[in-house]
Each structure stands twice: as structure tokens, then as C-alpha cells.
PDB file of C-alpha atoms in Angstrom:
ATOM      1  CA  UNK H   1       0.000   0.000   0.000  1.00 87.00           C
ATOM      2  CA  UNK H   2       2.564   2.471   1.279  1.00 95.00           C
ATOM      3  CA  UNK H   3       6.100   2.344   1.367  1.00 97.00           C
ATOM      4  CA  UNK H   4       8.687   5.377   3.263  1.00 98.00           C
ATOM      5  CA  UNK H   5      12.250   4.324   1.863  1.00 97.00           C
ATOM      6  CA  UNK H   6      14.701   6.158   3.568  1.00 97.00           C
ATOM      7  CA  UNK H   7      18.154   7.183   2.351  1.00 97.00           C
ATOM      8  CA  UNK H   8      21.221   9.108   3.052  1.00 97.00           C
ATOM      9  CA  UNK H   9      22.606   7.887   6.481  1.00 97.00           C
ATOM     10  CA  UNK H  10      26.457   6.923   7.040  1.00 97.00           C
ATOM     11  CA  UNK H  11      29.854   7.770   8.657  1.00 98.00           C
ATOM     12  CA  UNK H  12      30.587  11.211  10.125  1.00 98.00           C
ATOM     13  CA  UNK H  13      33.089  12.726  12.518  1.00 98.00           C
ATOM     14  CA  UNK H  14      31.834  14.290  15.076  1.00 98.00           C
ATOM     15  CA  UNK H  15      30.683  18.456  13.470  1.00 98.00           C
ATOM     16  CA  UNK H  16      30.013  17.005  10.287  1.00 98.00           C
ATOM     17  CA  UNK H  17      26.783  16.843   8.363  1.00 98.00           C
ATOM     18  CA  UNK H  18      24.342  14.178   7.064  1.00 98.00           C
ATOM     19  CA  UNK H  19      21.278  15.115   4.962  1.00 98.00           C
ATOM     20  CA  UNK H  20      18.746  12.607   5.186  1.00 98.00           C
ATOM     21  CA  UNK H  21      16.071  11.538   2.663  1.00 98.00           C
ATOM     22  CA  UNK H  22      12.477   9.471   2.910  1.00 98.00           C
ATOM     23  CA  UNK H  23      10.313   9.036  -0.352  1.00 98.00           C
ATOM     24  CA  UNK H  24       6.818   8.215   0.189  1.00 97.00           C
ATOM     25  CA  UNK H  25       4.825   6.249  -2.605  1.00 96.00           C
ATOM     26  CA  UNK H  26       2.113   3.284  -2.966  1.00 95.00           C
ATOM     27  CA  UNK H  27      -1.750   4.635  -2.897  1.00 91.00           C
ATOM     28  CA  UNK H  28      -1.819   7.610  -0.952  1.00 93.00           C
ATOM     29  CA  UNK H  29      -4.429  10.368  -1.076  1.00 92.00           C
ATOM     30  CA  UNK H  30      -3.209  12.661   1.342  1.00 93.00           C
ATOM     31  CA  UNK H  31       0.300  13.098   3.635  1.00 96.00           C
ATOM     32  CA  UNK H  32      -0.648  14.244   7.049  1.00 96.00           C
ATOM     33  CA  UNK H  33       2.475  15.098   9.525  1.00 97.00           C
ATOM     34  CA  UNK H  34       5.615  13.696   8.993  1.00 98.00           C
ATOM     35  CA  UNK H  35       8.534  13.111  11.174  1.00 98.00           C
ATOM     36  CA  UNK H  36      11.901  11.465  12.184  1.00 98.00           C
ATOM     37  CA  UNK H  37      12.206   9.609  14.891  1.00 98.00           C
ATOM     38  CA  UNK H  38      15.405   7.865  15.556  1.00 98.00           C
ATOM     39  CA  UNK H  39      16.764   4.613  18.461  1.00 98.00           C
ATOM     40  CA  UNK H  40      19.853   4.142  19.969  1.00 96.00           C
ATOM     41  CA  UNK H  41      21.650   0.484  20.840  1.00 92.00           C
ATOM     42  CA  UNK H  42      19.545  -0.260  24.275  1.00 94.00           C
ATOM     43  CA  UNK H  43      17.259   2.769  24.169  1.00 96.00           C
ATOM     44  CA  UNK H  44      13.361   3.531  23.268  1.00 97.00           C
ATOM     45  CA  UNK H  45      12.404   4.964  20.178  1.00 97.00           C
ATOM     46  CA  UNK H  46      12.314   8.686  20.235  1.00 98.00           C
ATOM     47  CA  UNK H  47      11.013  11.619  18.282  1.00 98.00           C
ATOM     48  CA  UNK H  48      13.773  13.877  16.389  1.00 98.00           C
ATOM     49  CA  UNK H  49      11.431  16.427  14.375  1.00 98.00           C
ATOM     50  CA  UNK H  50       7.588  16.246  12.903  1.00 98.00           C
ATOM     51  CA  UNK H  51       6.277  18.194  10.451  1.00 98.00           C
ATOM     52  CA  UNK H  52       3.040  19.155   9.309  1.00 97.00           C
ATOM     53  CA  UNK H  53       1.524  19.373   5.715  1.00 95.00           C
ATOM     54  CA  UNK H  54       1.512  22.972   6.614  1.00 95.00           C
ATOM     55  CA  UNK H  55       5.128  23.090   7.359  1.00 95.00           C
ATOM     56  CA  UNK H  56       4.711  23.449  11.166  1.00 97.00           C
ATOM     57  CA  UNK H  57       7.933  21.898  12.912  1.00 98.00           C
ATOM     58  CA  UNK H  58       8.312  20.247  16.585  1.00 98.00           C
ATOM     59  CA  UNK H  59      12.007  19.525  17.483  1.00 98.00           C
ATOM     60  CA  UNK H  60      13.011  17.289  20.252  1.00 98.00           C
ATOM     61  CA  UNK H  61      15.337  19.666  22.381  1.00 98.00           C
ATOM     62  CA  UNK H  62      18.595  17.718  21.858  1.00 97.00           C
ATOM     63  CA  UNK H  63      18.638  18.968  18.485  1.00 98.00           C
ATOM     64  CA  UNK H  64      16.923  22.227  17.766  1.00 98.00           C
ATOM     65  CA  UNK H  65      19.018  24.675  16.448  1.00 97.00           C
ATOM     66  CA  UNK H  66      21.121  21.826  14.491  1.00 98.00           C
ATOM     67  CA  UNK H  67      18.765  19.521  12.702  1.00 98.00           C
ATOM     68  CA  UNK H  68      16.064  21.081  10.323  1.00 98.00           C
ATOM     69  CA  UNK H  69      13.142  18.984   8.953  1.00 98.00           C
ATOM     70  CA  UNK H  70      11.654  19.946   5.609  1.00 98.00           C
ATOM     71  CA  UNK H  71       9.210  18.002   3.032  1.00 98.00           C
ATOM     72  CA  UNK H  72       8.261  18.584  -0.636  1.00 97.00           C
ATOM     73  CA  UNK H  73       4.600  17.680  -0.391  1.00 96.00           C
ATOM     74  CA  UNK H  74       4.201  17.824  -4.258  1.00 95.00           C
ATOM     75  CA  UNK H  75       7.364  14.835  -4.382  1.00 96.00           C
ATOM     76  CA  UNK H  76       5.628  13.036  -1.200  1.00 96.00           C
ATOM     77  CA  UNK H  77       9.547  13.567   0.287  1.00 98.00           C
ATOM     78  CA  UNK H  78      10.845  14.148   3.895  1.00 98.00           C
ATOM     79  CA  UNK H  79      14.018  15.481   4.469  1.00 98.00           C
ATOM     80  CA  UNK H  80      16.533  16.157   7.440  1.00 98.00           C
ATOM     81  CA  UNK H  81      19.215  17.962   7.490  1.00 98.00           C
ATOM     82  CA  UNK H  82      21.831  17.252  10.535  1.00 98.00           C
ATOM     83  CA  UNK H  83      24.500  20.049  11.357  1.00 98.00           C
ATOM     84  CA  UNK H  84      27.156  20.271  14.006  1.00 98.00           C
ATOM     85  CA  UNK H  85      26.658  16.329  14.667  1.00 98.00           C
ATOM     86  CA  UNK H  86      27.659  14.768  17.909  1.00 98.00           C
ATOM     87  CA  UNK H  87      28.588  11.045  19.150  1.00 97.00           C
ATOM     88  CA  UNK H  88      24.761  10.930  20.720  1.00 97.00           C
ATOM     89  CA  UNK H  89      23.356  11.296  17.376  1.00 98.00           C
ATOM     90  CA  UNK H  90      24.530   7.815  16.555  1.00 98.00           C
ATOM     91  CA  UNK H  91      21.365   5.757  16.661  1.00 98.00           C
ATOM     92  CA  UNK H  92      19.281   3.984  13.503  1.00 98.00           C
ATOM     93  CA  UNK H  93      16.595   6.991  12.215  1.00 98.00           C
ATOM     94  CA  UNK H  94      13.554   6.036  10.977  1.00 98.00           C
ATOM     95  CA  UNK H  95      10.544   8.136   8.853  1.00 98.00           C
ATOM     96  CA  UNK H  96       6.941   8.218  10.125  1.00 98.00           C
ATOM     97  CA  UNK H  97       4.385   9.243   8.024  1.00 97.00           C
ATOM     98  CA  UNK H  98       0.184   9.667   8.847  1.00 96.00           C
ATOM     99  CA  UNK H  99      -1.047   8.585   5.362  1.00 94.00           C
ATOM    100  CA  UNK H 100      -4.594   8.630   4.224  1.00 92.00           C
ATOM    101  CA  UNK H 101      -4.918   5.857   0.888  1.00 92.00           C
ATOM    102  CA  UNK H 102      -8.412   7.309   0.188  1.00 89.00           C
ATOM    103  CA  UNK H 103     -10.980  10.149   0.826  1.00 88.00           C
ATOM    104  CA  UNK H 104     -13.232   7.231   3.246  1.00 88.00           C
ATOM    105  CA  UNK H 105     -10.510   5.852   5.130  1.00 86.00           C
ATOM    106  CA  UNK H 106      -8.780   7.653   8.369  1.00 88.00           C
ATOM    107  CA  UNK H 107      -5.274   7.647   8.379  1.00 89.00           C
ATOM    108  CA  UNK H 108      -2.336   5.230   9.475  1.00 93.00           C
ATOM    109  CA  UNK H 109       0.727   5.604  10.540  1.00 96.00           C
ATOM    110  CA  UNK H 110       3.546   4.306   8.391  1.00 97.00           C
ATOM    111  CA  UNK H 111       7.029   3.406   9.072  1.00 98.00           C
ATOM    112  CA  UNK H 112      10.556   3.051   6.404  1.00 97.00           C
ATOM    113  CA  UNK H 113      12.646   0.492   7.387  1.00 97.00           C
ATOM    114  CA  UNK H 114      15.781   3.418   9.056  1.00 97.00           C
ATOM    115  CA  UNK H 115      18.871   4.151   7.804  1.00 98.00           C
ATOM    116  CA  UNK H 116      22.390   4.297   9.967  1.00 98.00           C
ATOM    117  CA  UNK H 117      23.815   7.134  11.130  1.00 98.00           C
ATOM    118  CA  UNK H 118      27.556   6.897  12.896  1.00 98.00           C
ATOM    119  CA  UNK H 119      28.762  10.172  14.360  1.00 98.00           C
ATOM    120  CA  UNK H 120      32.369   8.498  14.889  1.00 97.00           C
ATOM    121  CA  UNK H 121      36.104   9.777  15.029  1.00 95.00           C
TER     122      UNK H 121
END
């Protein structure tokens, strides 16, 4: 129905910068918020940035000021963009996206599969 592939993690010293990518497609009507949320080796799943169809951003507070979340609603894409990265970054980050596949149905919450991202010296 729905797939968010995500793209664009990797190695990076520690200051560096990592732009992250998640393309939405399958049947979708509508794109509701969208968001990154990303998990750490022994930790819970957390929330890095949301944003609505509006263009409304949330950032966790670990990151504001460093990370910026953007979307092309016309391209169904997600995008993150990670500045001044630190070891506590490192963790797998995953898109979330509130789809609607048709005008009668409510929406669901998808998930991509994460990408890696290694802030590492």
C-alpha cells in the first residue's frame, strides 16, 4: 500500500553533516504530519522532528538549532538535514508518516525500514 524508503545515512566525525532523505509512494491520497524519529543500541524509540503538511515543525530539544526537517509535499519527500553532529546522534533513524490511501478511510501511521547514522572519530 505504502512504502517510506529512507536514504542518506552513514559515517561522520563528530561536526560534520548528514542530509537525510524518505520518499513516500504506494496509494496515498493525502500526507498528514511527517517526522523522524530515531533509536539508539539499548534505548526507546524517540522523536527527532515532525512536520506538518503545513510546514509546522516540533524539534526534540537535543537537536533544535542543528537539525532542520523539511518536506516537498508535491514529491511526497521528507528530508533532514543534521548540522554540528555529535557522538549521541549515533542511533538507527527512521521516517513516520500519517497517510490517508483514500478520501473514506482515516489515516495510518507508516514506518521506512531506518537508515544508519555513525557520528564516529
Amino acid at each position: 500500500q505504502v512504502q517510506l524508503v529512507e536514504s542518506g545515512g552513514g559515517l561522520v566525525q563528530p561536526g560534520g553533516s548528514l542530509r537525510l532523505s524518505c520518499a513516500a509512494s504506494g496509494s496515498i491520497f493525502s500526507i498528514y504530519d511527517m517526522g523522524w524519529y530515531r533509536q539508539a543500541p539499548g534505548k526507546q524509540r524517540e522523536l527527532v522532528a515532525v512536520i506538518s503538511s503545513g510546514g509546522s515543525t516540533h524539534y526534540a530539544d537535543s537537536v533544535k538549532g542543528r537539525f532542520t526537517v523539511s518536506r516537498d509535499n508535491a514529491e511526497n519527500m521528507l528530508y533532514l538535514q543534521m548540522n554540528s553532529l555529535k557522538p549521541e546522534d549515533t542511533a538507527v533513524y527512521y521516517c513516520n508518516a500519517a497517510v490517508r490511501i483514500d478520501p473514506s478511510y482515516s489515516s495510518y501511521n507508516y514506518w521506512g525500514q531506518g537508515t544508519q547514522v555513525t557520528v564516529s572519530s
